Short mmCIF file of C-alpha atoms and ligand atoms in Angstrom, two decimals:
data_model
loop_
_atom_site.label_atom_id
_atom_site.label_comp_id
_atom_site.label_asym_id
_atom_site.label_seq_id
_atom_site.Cartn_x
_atom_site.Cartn_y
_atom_site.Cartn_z
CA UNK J 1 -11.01 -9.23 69.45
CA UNK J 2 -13.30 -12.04 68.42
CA UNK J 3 -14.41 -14.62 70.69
CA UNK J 4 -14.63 -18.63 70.10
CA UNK J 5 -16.98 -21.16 72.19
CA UNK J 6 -15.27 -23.60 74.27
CA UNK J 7 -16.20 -27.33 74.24
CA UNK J 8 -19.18 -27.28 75.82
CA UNK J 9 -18.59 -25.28 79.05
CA UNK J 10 -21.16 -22.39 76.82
CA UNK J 11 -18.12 -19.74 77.63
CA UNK J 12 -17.32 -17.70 74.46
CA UNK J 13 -13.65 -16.80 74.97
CA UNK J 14 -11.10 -14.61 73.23
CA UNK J 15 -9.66 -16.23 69.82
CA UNK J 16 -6.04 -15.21 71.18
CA UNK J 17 -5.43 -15.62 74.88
CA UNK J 18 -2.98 -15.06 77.24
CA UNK J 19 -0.58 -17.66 78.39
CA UNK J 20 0.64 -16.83 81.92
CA UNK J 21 4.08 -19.27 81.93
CA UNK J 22 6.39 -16.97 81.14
CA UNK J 23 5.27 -14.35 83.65
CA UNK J 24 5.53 -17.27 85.97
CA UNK J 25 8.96 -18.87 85.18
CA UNK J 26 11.57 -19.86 83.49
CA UNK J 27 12.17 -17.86 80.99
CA UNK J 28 14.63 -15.75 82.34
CA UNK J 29 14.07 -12.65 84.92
CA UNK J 30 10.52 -11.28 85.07
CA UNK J 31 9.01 -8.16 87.28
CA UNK J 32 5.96 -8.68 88.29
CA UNK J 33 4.85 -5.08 88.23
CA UNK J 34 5.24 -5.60 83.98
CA UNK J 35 3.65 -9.06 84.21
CA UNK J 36 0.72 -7.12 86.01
CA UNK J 37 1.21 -4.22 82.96
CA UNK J 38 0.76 -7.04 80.72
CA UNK J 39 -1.96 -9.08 81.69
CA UNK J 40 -4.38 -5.68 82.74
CA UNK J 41 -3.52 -4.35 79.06
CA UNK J 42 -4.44 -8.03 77.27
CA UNK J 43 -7.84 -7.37 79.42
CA UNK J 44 -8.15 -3.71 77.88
CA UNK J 45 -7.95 -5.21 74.17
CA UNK J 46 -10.63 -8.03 74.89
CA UNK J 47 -9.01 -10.85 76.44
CA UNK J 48 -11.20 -13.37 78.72
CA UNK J 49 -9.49 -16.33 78.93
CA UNK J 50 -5.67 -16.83 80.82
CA UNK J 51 -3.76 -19.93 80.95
CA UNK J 52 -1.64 -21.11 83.86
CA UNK J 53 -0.85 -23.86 85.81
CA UNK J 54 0.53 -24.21 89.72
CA UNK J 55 3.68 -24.63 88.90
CA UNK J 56 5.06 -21.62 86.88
CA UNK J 57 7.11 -19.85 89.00
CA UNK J 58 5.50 -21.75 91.70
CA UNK J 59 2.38 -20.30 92.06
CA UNK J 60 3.80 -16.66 91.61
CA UNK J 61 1.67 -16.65 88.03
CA UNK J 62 -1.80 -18.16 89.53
CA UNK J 63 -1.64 -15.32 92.09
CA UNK J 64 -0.65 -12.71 89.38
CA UNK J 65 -4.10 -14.44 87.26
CA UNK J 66 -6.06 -14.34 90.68
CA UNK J 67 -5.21 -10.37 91.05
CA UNK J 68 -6.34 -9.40 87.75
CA UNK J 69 -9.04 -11.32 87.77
CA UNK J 70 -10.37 -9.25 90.85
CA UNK J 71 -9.07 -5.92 89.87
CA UNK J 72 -12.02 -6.93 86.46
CA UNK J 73 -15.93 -6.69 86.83
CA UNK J 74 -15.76 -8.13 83.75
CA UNK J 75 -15.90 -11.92 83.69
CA UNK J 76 -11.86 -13.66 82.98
CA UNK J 77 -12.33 -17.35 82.54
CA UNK J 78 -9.16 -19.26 84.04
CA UNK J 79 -7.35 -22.43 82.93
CA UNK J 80 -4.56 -24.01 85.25
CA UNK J 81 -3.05 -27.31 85.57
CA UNK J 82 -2.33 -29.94 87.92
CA UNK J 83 -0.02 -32.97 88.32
CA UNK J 84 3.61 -31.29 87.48
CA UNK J 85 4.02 -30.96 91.02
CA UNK J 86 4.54 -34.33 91.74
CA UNK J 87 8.45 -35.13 91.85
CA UNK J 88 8.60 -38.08 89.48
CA UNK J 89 5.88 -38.66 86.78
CA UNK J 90 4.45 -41.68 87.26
CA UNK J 91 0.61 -42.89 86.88
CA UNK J 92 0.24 -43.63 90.40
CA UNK J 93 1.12 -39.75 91.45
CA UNK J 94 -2.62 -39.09 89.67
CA UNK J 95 -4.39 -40.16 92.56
CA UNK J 96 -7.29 -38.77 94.82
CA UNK J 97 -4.94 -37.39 97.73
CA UNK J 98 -2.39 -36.00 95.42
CA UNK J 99 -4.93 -34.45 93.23
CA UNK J 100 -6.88 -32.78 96.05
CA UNK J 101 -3.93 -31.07 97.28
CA UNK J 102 -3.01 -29.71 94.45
CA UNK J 103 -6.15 -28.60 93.29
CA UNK J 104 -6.48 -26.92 96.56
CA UNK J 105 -3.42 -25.16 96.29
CA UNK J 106 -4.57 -23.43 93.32
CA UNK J 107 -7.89 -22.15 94.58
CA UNK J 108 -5.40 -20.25 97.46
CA UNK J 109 -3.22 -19.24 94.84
CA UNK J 110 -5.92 -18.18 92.71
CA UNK J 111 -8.34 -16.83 95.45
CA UNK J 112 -11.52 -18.48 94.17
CA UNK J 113 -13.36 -20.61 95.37
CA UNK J 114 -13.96 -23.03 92.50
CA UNK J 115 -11.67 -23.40 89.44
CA UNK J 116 -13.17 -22.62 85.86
CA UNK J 117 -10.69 -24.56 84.22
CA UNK J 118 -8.56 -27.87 85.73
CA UNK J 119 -6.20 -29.37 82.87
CA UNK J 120 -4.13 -32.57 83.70
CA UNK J 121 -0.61 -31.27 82.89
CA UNK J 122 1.14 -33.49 80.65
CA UNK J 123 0.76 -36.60 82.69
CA UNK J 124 2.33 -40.06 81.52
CA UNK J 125 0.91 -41.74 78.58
CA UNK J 126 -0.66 -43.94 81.06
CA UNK J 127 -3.11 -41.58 82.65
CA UNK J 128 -5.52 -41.59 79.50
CA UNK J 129 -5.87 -45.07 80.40
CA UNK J 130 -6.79 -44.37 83.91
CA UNK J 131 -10.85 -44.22 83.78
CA UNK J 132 -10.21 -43.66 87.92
CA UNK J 133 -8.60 -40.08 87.57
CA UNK J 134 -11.50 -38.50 85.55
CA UNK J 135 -14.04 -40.04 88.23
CA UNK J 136 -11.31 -38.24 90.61
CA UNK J 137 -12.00 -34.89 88.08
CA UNK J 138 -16.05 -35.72 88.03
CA UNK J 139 -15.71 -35.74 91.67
CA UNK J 140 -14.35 -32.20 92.05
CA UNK J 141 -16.75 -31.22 89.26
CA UNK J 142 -19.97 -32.61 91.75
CA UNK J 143 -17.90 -30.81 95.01
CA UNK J 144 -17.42 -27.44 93.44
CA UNK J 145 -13.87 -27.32 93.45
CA UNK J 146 -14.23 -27.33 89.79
CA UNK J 147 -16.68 -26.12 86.69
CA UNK J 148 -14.84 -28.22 84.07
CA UNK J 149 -11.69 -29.76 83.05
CA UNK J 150 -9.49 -31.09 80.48
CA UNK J 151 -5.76 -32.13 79.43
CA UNK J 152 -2.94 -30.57 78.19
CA UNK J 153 -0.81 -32.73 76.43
CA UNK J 154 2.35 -33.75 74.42
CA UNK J 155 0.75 -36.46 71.81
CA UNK J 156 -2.07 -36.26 69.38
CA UNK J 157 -2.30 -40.11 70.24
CA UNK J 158 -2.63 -38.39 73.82
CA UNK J 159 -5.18 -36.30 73.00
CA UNK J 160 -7.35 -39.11 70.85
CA UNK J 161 -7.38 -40.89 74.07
CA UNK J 162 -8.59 -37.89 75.89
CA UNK J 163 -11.38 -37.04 74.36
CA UNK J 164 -13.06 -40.81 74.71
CA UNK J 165 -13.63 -39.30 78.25
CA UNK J 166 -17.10 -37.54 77.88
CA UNK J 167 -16.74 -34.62 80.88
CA UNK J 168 -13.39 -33.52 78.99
CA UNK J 169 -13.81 -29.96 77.65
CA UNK J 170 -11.03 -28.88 76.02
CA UNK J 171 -7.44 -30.32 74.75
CA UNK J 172 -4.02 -28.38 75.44
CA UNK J 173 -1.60 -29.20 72.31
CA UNK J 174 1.24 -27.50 70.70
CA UNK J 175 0.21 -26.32 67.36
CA UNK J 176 1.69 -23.69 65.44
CA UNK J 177 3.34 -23.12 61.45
CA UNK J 178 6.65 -25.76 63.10
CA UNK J 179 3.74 -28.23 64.07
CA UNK J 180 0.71 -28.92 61.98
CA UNK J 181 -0.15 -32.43 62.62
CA UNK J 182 -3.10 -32.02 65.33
CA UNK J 183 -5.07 -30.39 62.34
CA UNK J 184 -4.81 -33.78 60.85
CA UNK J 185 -6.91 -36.25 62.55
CA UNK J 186 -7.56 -34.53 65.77
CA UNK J 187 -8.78 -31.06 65.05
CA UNK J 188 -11.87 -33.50 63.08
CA UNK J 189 -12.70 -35.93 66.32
CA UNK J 190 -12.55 -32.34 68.73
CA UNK J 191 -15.04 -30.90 66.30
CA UNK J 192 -17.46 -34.30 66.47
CA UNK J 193 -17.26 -33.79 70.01
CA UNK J 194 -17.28 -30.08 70.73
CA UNK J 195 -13.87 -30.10 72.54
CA UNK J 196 -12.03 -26.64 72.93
CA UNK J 197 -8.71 -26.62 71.24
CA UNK J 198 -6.04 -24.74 73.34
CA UNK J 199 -2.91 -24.01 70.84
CA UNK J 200 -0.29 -23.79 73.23
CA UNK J 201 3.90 -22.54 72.10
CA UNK J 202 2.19 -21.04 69.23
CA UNK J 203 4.93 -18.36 68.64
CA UNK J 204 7.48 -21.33 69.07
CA UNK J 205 8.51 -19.82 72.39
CA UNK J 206 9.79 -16.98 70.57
CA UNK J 207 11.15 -18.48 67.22
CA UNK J 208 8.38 -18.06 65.17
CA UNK J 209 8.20 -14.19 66.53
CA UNK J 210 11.74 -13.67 63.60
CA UNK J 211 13.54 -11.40 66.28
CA UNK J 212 16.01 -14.47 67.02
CA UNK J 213 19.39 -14.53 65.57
CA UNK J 214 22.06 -17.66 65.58
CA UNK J 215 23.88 -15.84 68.12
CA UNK J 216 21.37 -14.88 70.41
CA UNK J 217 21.62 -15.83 74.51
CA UNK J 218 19.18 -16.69 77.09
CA UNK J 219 19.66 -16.51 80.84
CA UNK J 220 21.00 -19.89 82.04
CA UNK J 221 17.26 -19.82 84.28
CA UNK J 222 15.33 -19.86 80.56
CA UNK J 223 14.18 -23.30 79.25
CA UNK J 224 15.28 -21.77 76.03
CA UNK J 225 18.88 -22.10 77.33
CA UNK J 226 18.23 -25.34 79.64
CA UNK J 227 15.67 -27.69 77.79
CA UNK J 228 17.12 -26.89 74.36
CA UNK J 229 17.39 -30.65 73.88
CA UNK J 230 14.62 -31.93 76.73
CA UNK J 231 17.23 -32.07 79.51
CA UNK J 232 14.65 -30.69 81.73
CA UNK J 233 11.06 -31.49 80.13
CA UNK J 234 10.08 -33.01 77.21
CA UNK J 235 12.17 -31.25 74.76
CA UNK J 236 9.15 -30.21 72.18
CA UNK J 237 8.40 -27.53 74.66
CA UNK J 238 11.14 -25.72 73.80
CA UNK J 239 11.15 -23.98 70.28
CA UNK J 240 8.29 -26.58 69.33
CA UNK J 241 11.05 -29.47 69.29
CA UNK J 242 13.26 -28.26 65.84
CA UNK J 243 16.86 -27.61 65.92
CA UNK J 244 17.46 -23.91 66.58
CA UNK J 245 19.64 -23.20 63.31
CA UNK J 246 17.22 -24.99 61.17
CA UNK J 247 14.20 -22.78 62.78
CA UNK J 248 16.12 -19.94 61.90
CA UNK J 249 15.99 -21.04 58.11
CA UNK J 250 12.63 -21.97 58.25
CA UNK J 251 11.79 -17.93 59.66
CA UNK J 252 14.02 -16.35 56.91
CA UNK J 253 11.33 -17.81 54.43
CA UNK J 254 7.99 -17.45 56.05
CA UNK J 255 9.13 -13.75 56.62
CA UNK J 256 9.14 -13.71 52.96
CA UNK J 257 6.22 -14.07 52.27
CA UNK J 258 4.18 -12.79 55.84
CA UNK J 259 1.47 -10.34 54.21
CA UNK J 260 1.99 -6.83 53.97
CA UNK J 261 0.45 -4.91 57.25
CA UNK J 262 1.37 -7.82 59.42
CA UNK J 263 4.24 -8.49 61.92
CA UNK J 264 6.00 -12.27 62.26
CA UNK J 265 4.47 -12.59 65.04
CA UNK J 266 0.95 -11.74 64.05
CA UNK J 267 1.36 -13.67 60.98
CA UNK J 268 2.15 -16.71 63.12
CA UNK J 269 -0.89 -16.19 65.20
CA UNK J 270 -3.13 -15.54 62.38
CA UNK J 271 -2.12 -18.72 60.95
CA UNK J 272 -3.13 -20.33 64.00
CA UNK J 273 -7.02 -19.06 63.76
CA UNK J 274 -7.16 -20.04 60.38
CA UNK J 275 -8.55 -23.73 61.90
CA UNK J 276 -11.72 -23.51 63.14
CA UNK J 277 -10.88 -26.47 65.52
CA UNK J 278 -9.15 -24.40 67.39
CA UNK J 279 -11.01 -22.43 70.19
CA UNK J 280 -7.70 -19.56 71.03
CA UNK J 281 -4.33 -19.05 70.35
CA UNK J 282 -2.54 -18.62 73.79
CA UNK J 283 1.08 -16.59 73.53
CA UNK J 284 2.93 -15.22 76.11
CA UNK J 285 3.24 -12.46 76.92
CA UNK J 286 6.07 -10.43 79.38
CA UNK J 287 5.12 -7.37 78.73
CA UNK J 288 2.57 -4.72 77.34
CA UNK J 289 4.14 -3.81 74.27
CA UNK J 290 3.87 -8.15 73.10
CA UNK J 291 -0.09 -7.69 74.67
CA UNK J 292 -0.82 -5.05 72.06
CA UNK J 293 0.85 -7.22 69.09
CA UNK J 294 -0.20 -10.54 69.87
CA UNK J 295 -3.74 -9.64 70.34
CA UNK J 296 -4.11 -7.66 67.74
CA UNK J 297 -3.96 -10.73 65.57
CA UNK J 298 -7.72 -11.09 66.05
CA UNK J 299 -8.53 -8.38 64.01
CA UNK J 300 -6.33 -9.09 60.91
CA UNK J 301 -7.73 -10.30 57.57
CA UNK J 302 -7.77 -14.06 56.77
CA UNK J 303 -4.15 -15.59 55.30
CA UNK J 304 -4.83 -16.53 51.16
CA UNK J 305 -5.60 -19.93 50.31
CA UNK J 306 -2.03 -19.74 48.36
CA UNK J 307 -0.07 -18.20 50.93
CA UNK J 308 -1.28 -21.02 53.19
CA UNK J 309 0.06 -24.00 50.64
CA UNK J 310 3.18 -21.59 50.59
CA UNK J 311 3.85 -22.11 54.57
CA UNK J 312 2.96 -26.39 53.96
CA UNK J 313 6.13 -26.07 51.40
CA UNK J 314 8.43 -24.24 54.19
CA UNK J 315 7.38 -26.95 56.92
CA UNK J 316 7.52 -30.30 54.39
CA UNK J 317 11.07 -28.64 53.29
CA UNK J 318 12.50 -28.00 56.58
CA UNK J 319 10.19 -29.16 60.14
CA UNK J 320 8.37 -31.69 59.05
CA UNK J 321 11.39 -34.49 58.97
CA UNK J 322 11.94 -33.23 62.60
CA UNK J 323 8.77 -33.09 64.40
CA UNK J 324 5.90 -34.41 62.46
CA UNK J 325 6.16 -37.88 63.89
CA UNK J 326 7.39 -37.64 67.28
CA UNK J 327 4.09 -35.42 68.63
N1 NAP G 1 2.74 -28.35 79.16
C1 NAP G 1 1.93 -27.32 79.06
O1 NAP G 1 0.78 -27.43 79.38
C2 NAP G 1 2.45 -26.04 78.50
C3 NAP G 1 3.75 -25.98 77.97
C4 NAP G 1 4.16 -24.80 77.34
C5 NAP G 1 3.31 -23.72 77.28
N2 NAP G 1 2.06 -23.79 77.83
C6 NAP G 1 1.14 -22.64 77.78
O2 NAP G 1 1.19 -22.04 76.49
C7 NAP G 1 1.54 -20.65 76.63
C8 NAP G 1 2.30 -20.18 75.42
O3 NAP G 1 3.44 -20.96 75.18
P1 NAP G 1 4.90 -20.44 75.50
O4 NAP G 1 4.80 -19.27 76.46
O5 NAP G 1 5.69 -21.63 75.90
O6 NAP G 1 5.48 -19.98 74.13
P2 NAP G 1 5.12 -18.88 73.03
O7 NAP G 1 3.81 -18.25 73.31
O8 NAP G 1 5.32 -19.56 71.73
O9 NAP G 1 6.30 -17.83 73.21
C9 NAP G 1 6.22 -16.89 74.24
C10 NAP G 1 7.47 -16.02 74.30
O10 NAP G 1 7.69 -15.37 73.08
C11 NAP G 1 8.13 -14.04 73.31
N3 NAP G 1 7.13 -13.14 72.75
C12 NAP G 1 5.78 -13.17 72.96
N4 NAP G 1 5.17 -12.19 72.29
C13 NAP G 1 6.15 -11.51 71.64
C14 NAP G 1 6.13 -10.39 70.79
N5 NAP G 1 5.01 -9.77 70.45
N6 NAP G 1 7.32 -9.96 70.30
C15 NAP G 1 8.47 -10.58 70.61
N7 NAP G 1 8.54 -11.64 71.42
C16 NAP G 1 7.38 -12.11 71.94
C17 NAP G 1 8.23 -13.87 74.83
O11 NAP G 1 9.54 -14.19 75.32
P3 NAP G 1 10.82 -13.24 75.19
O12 NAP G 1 10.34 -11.82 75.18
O13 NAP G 1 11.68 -13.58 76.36
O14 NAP G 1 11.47 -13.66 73.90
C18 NAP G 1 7.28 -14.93 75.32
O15 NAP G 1 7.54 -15.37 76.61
C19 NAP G 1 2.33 -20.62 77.96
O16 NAP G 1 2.42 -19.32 78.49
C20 NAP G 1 1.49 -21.56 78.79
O17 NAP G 1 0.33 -20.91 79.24
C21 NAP G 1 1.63 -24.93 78.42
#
């Protein structure tokens, strides 16, 4: 495993992380006893950093972060989230009282006493122009509820925003081979200003993995089944926002050409940590036989210059038209 700093926290964390949403909720059944498999073997192949937020699976994932984190003398850096608790999105939910309760909800759920990590989850559009929620954030920075904090977002026009906000550490976007425009103008301003880049659904929640056929089913409590057009969240969530079929397409030809010694999956990853904007690639994970393939990823050799242009052709010819200027 190599390890990447974040913003400017000084924390060197693990290139590919492990996102805890899945273990959390929907995506279909999960036991905890192979969440707990899964997490303590990403730990045994290197990985420091975990992603979750309070409401996967409501709080069942923070507490399954919190217990590995104290079964390990070793030190696990934790990200979580706040603000998808409130009922209906609106600015006004961001506020001091709303905030505090959550963020004390996940320091029970997590057992700590101050959270390494706090990223604004999504909020609307309007938040970045809130100056009053990141004196909210400074706040719980000065009180100890927090060491740092940042966003996760939908937008790059989101993150841009963002990162005018000095205390903000690190960015949450999706980026992955069905969404490359973050490394266009915002991977360049994070670098100017030493802000972590989180790639979030970078295996295209389980697309870009090439195990998914046009017939296959998900349990009617997976996104994959429910938000397969945004009925439930914002609908680029959900295999990164292109049409299933036309994903499908898109997979047949990037197997093609995914270097010898490497798995879909891998390659997909690998692609990922080819920007050195990014600070870690953060997959999920259900189980320990994805832990030892996804973070073995680390370790592979660098993707050719031409194989690179190769993957530019497959998204221009079939993802671009249907993502690239919506996020
Ligand atoms: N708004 C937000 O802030 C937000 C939104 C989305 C995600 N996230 C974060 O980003 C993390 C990653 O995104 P994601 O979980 O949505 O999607 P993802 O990492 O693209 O896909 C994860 C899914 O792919 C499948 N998979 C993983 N490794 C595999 C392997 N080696 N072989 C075969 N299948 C494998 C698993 O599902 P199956 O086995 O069921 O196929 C897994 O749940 C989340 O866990 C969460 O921490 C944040």
């Amino acid at each position: 495993m190599q390890y990447r700093e974040l913003g400017r926290t000084g924390w060197k964390v693990s290139e590919v992380s492990f996102g805890a949403w899945a273990i959390g909720g929907a995506w279909g059944q999960v036991d905890d006893g192979e969440s707990m498999a899964a997490l303590r073997r990403a730990v045994e192949l290197g990985v420091n950093f975990i992603d979750t937020a309070d409401v996967y699976g409501d709080g069942r994932s923070e507490r399954l972060v919190g217990q590995i984190c104290k079964e390990n003398k070793d030190r696990i850096y934790v990200a979580t989230k706040a603000g998808r608790r409130l009922k209906i999105q609106t600015p006004k939910g961001y506020n001091r009282k709303k905030l505090t309760e959550f963020v004390e909800q996940s320091l029970e759920n997590l057992g700590v006493e101050t959270i390494d990590l706090l990223q604004l989850h999504c909020p609307p559009m309007q938040v970045y122009y809130m100056p009053e929620v990141f004196g909210i954030l400074d706040d719980f920075v000065k009180e100890g509820k927090l060491r740092y904090y940042g966003v996760s977002v939908e937008k790059v026009e989101e993150a841009l925003k963002a990162i005018e906000f000095p205390n903000v550490q690190s960015v949450q976007i999706i980026f992955n081979m069905f969404r490359h425009r973050p490394a266009e103008l915002l991977f360049e301003q994070a670098k100017k200003r030493k802000v972590g880049i989180l790639a979030r659904v970078p295996l295209a929640s389980g697309m870009l993995t090439g195990k998914l056929k046009a017939d296959s089913t998900f349990a009617s409590d997976d996104h994959r089944d429910f938000n397969r057009h945004g009925e439930a969240f914002d609908r680029g969530e959900t295999f990164s926002g292109v049409d299933y079929d036309i994903g499908l397409k898109a997979v047949e030809e990037l197997k093609a050409i995914c270097p010898d010694g490497m798995s879909m999956v891998q390659f997909a990853l690998r692609w990922i940590l080819m920007f050195d904007a990014v600070t870690c690639a953060i997959p999920g994970a259900k189980r320990p036989s994805q832990a030892d393939e996804n973070f073995a990823a680390s370790d592979m050799p660098a993707i050719s210059e031409e194989t690179m242009a190769k993957i530019g052709s497959i998204y221009d010819k079939y993802i671009r038209e249907l993502v690239h200027h919506y996020w």
